[in-house]
Every structure is written in C-alpha cells, then in structure tokens.
XYZ file of C-alpha atoms in Angstrom:
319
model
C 106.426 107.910 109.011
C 108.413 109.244 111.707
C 109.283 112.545 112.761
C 112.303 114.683 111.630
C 112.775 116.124 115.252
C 114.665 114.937 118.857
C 113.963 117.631 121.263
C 116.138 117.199 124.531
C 115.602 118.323 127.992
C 119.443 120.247 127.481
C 118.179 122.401 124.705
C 119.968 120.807 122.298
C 118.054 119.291 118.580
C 119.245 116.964 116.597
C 117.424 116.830 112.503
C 117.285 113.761 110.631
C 118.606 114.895 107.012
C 117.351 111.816 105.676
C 113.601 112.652 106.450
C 110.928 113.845 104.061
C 109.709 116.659 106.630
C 113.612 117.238 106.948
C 113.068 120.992 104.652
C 109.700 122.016 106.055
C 111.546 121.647 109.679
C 114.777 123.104 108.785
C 113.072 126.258 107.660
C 111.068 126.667 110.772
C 114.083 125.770 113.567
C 116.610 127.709 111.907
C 114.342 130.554 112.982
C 114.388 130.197 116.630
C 117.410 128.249 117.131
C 121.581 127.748 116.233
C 123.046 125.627 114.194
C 125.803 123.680 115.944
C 126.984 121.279 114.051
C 125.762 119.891 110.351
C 127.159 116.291 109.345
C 125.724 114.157 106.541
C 123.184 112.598 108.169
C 121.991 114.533 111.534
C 122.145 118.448 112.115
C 122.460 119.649 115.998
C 120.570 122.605 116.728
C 120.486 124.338 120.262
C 118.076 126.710 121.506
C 119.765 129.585 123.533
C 118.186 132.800 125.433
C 119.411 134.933 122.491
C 118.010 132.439 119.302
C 114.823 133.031 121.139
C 115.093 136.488 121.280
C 115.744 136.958 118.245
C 113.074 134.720 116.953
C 111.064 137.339 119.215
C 112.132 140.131 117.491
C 110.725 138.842 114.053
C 107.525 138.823 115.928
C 107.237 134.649 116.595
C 105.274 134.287 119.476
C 106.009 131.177 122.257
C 103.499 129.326 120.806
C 104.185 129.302 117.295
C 108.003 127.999 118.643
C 106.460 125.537 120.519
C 103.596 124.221 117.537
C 106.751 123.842 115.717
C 107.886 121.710 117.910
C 105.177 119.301 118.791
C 104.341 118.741 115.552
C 107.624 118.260 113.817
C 109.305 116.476 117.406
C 109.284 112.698 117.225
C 108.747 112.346 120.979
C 106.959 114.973 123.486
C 108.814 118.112 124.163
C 110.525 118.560 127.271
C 108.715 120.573 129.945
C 111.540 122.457 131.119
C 111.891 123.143 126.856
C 108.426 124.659 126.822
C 108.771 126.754 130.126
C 112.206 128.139 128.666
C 110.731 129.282 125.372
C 107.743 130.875 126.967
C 109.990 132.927 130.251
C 112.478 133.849 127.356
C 110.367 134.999 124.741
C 108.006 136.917 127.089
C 111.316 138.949 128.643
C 111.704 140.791 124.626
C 110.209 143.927 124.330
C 110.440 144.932 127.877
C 113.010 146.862 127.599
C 113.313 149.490 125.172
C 115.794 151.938 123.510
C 114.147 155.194 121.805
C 114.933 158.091 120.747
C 113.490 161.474 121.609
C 112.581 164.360 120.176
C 115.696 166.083 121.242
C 118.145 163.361 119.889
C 119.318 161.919 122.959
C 119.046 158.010 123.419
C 117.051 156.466 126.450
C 116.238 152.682 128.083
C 112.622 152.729 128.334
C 110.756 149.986 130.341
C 107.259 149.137 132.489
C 108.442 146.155 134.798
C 108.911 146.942 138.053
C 112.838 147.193 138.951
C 114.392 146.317 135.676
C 115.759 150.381 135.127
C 117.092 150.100 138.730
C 118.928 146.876 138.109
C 119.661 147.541 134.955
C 121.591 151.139 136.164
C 123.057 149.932 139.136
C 124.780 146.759 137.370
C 128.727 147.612 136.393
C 128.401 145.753 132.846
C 125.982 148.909 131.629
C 127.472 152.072 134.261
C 129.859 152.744 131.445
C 127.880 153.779 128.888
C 125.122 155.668 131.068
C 124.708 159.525 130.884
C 122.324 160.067 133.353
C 119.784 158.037 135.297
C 116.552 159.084 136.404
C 113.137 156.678 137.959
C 111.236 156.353 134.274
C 114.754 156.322 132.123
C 117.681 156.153 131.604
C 120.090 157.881 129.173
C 122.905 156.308 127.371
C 125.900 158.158 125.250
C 124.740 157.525 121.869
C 128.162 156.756 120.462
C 127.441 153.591 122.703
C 124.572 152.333 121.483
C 125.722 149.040 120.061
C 127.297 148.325 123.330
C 124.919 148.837 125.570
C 122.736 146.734 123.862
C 125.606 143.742 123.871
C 125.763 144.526 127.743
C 122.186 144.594 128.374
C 121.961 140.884 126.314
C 124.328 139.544 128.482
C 122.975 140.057 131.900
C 119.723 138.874 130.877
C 117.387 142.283 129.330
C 117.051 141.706 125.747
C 116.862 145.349 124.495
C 113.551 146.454 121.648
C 115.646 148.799 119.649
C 113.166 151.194 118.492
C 115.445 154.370 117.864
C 115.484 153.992 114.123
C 118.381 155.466 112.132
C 119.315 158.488 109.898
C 118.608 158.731 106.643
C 121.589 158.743 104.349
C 121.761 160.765 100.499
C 118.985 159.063 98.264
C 119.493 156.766 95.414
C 116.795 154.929 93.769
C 117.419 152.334 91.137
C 115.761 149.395 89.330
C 116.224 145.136 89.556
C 116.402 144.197 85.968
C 113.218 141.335 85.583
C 116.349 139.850 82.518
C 119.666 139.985 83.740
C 122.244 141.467 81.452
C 123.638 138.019 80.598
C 120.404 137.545 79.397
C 118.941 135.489 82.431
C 115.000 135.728 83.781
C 115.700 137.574 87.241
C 113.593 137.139 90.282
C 114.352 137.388 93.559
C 113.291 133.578 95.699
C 110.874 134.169 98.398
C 112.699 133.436 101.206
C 115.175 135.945 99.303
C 112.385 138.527 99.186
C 111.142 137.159 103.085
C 114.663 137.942 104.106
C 114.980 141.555 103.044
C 111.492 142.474 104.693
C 112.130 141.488 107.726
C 115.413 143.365 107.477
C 113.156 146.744 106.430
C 110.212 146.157 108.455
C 108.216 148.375 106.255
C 110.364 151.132 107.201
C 109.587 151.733 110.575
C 112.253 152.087 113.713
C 111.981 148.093 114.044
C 114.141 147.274 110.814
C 117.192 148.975 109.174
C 120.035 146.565 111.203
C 120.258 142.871 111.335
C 122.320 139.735 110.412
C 121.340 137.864 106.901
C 122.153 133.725 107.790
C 121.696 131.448 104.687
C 123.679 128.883 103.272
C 126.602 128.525 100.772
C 124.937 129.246 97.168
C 121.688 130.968 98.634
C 121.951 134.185 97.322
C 123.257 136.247 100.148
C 124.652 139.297 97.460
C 120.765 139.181 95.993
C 119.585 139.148 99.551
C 121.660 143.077 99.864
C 121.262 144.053 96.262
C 117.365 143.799 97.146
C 117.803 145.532 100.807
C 120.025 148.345 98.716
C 116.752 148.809 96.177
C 114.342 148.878 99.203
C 116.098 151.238 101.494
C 116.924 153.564 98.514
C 120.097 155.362 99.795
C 123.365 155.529 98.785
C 125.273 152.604 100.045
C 129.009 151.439 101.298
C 129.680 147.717 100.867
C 132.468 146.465 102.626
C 133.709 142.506 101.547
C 136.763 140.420 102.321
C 139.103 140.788 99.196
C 139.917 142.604 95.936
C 137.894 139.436 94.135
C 134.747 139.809 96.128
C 134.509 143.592 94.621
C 134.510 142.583 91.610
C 132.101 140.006 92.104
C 129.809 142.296 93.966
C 130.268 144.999 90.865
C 129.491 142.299 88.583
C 125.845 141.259 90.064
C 124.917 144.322 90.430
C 125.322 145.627 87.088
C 124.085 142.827 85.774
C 121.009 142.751 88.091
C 120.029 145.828 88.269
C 120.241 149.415 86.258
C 122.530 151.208 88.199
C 125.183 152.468 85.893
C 128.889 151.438 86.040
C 130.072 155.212 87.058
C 128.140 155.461 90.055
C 129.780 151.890 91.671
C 133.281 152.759 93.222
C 136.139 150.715 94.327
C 138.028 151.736 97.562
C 141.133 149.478 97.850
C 144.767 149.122 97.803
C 144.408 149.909 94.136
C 141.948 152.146 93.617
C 140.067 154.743 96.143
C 137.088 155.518 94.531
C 133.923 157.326 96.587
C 130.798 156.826 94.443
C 126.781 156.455 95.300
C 127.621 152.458 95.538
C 131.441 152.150 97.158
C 132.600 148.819 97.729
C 135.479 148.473 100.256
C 138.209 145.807 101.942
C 137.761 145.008 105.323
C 141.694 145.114 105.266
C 141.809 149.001 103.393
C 139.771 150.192 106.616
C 141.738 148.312 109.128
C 144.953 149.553 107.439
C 147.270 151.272 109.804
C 150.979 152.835 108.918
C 152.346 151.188 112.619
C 151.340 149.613 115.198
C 148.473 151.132 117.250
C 148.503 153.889 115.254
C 145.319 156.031 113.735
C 143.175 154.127 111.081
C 144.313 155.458 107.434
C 141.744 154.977 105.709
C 138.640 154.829 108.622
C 137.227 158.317 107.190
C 135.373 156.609 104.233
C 132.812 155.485 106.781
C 132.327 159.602 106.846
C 133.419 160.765 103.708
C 129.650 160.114 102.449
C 126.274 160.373 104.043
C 125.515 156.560 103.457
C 121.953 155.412 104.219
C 123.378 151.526 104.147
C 126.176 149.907 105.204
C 126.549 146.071 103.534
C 128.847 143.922 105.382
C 129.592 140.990 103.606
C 130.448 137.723 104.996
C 130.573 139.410 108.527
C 131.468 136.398 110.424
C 134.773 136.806 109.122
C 134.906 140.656 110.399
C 136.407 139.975 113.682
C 139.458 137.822 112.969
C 140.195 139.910 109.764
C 140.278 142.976 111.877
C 142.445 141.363 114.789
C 145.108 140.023 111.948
C-alpha cells in the first residue's frame, strides 16, 4: 500500500484523500503545517516558519515533525525540508516576553545579539520603552504587536507573561443534554481545550481553535469557559449566532438562563456570560468617530474573551 504523503523540496504537501492512512496523517500535518487548498481528491499543505512555530509552541519537537514525515511520506523527505524544520523549530523559545514583579513587560533572551538586533530594528522601536544589555521593555498596551513584529523579522516570541484573572464563575457540563442527549466532549475536543489552558500556567490562556465545518468549535469554548472558570464575553458574527451560542450552552451545561446576556442592536444586556456582535462593537455614529459601544470590553472584569469564527474579524471590522 502506498503512502498518503508527497513531500516537496518547496515546502509544499500534497494528501491523497483517497488513502487509508489519509486520517491518521491529516491529524498529525495539520499540526505543523497550513492548509492551502482542499479539493476532492488531494489536499495541499505548506509548511511555513510560523506553522512550525507554532507546532513548537505545543511542545512538538523537530523530530517528532520529521517521524511524521518519513513514515507517512511516499518518497524520502527533502533535505533542505528536514534542515528547515530543525533551524525553525530550534529558533522558538529563544526569545521571551515576561512579566515582572513590578508589572512592567520585558523581551528576555540568552543568544548572543538577538536583544541588540532585535532593539535596533525599526519594525519593533515603536513599541519599546526602554532598552538595556539583558532586556528590553515594551509598553504593555503593545503587547500583541510586538509580538506580530518580532514574528515577522524572524524571532518567534515564548509568551510567558500570563494574564489577569477576571471575576470567577464556575459552572457544570451536563453528562445529558437538556434535549435529552448523552453529552461528552470528543477527545480531540477535550485535546483542543488543554492545550489552550496549559494546566494553567503563563504558557496557555490565548490561542486560535482550527477545526473543520461540523467539529464542534462552540463545545471546543463552552469547555475552555468551564476550565478557565471566569466570567466570560463572547463575541460572534450575527444576531443568529447568539442565539445559537445561548442555546448550547444552556442546553450543555447548568448555567442558568439569567446569568447569559445579549449585547446587540436589540438588546444590551451585561451578564456573567455576555454574548456580543462583532458589528455592535465596531458601531460608530460617523465616520472615524469614537467606538459606541467599545466600553463593554471594560464594563466587566472578564477572565475570557470567545471570539467566534475570528477569521471573519478583520473584514467585518473594515466594512
């Protein structure tokens, strides 16, 4: 039987659908590589300097990546394939963001010359505070963009300076939904969520959930909302997609109907579990005017923020 996998010297994948081993590889590739394109009979995946840090920052190691290759590849990998995966994977973690005692944000890092040329290049001098020859401090209302900058020129960033907790709020997944289903979250439901929380430590608390259509993306938060305990602001696409979000969680869990709120063009409701438009918070009376309704991200202490269907975030914002 041959193999699902074409490995190719320009990074690129391509997955036979049609294969037996097709699942089993799909599951492991998806984890270090992008989807590019997925047609009915052969998916193109391409492995980039920030699929690889990411797989890095789920703690895969260069070797798992490449054992996943050789044994699901139908020919040998590429050299150059192998030497990427290893240089890329071994540049995560050397730089790192913390947070000390005192509050303020700094870029941490061992190697020889990286804080130098990472302070002296224009792409990060914007969001600096103050440099000095062990650190560097950053303005903390910048930390998602320095980051982004610090990706792009090459220095994947460890983000290690954990968040604040937000007003608690414990509840329950129901093991029978209300609509008298058996309720369980699937493991790689389960697998998603705790490597979202990494046990609570300054590792988790942020990242993107990917998954198909149909694979349980609102179970994927409602079981990130039960683990992080916290009150919680969900923000979706649409009017429909609250109610839809209301409706799985009541029936999934026992939080009761008056603590979930609806903040929209109908109703503005602040409760332990808010769910908001993208389009209520974007909402402005003219033209670059102030945000109207941009104070429910501080009208609570929220401990989670949900964004739903975030690919979408960008051009909903820009219409």
């Amino acid at each position: 039987m041959s193999k699902p996998l074409i490995v190719q010297s320009d990074r690129t994948m391509l997955l036979e659908v049609d294969n037996p081993e097709f699942e089993a590889c799909q599951s492991v590739v998806s984890k270090f590589a992008e989807l590019e394109k997925s047609p009915e009979y052969l998916h193109t995946y391409r492995i980039s300097p920030l699929s690889l840090w990411n797989a890095a920052s789920i703690k895969m190691s260069a070797d798992e990546i490449v054992e996943c290759l050789e044994k699901f590849s139908r020919y040998s990998v590429p050299k150059n394939i192998v030497n990427e995966i290893r240089e890329q994977i071994s540049r995560y973690g050397k730089v790192k963001l913390v947070k000390e005692e005192s509050g303020e944000l700094a870029i941490l890092s061992n190697e020889k010359g990286f804080l130098q040329e990472i302070g002296n290049h224009r792409a990060v001098q914007p969001f600096i505070e103050s440099t000095f020859p062990d650190k560097i401090y950053i303005k903390k209302e910048y930390r998602g963009h320095i980051k982004q900058a610090l990706i792009k020129i090459g220095f994947p960033v460890e983000d290690l300076a954990g968040y604040d907790e937000g007003n608690k709020y414990g509840f329950n997944l129901r093991p029978t939904s209300i609509s008298g289903k058996k309720f369980g979250m699937r493991d790689y439901q389960r697998a998603c969520v705790e490597v979202f929380h990494a046990g609570g430590g300054n590792e988790g608390g942020s990242g993107v959930v990917v998954l198909p259509c149909g694979a349980g993306k609102t179970i994927v938060g409602i079981g990130v909302m039960q683990i992080v305990g916290a009150e919680t602001l969900i923000l979706v696409t649409n009017t429909l997609s609250i109610r839809q979000w209301r409706n799985e969680i009541l029936d999934k869990t026992d939080i009761p109907p008056e603590d979930i709120g609806e903040y929209s063009g109908e109703v503005k409701e602040i409760r332990p579990i808010t769910i908001a438009t993208y389009n209520i918070l974007t909402h402005r009376k003219k033209k670059g005017g102030d945000f109207t309704h941009f104070h429910l991200f501080g009208a609570n202490n929220w401990g989670l923020i949900v964004y739903d269907e975030v690919h979408l975030l960008l051009p909903l914002c820009l219409e």
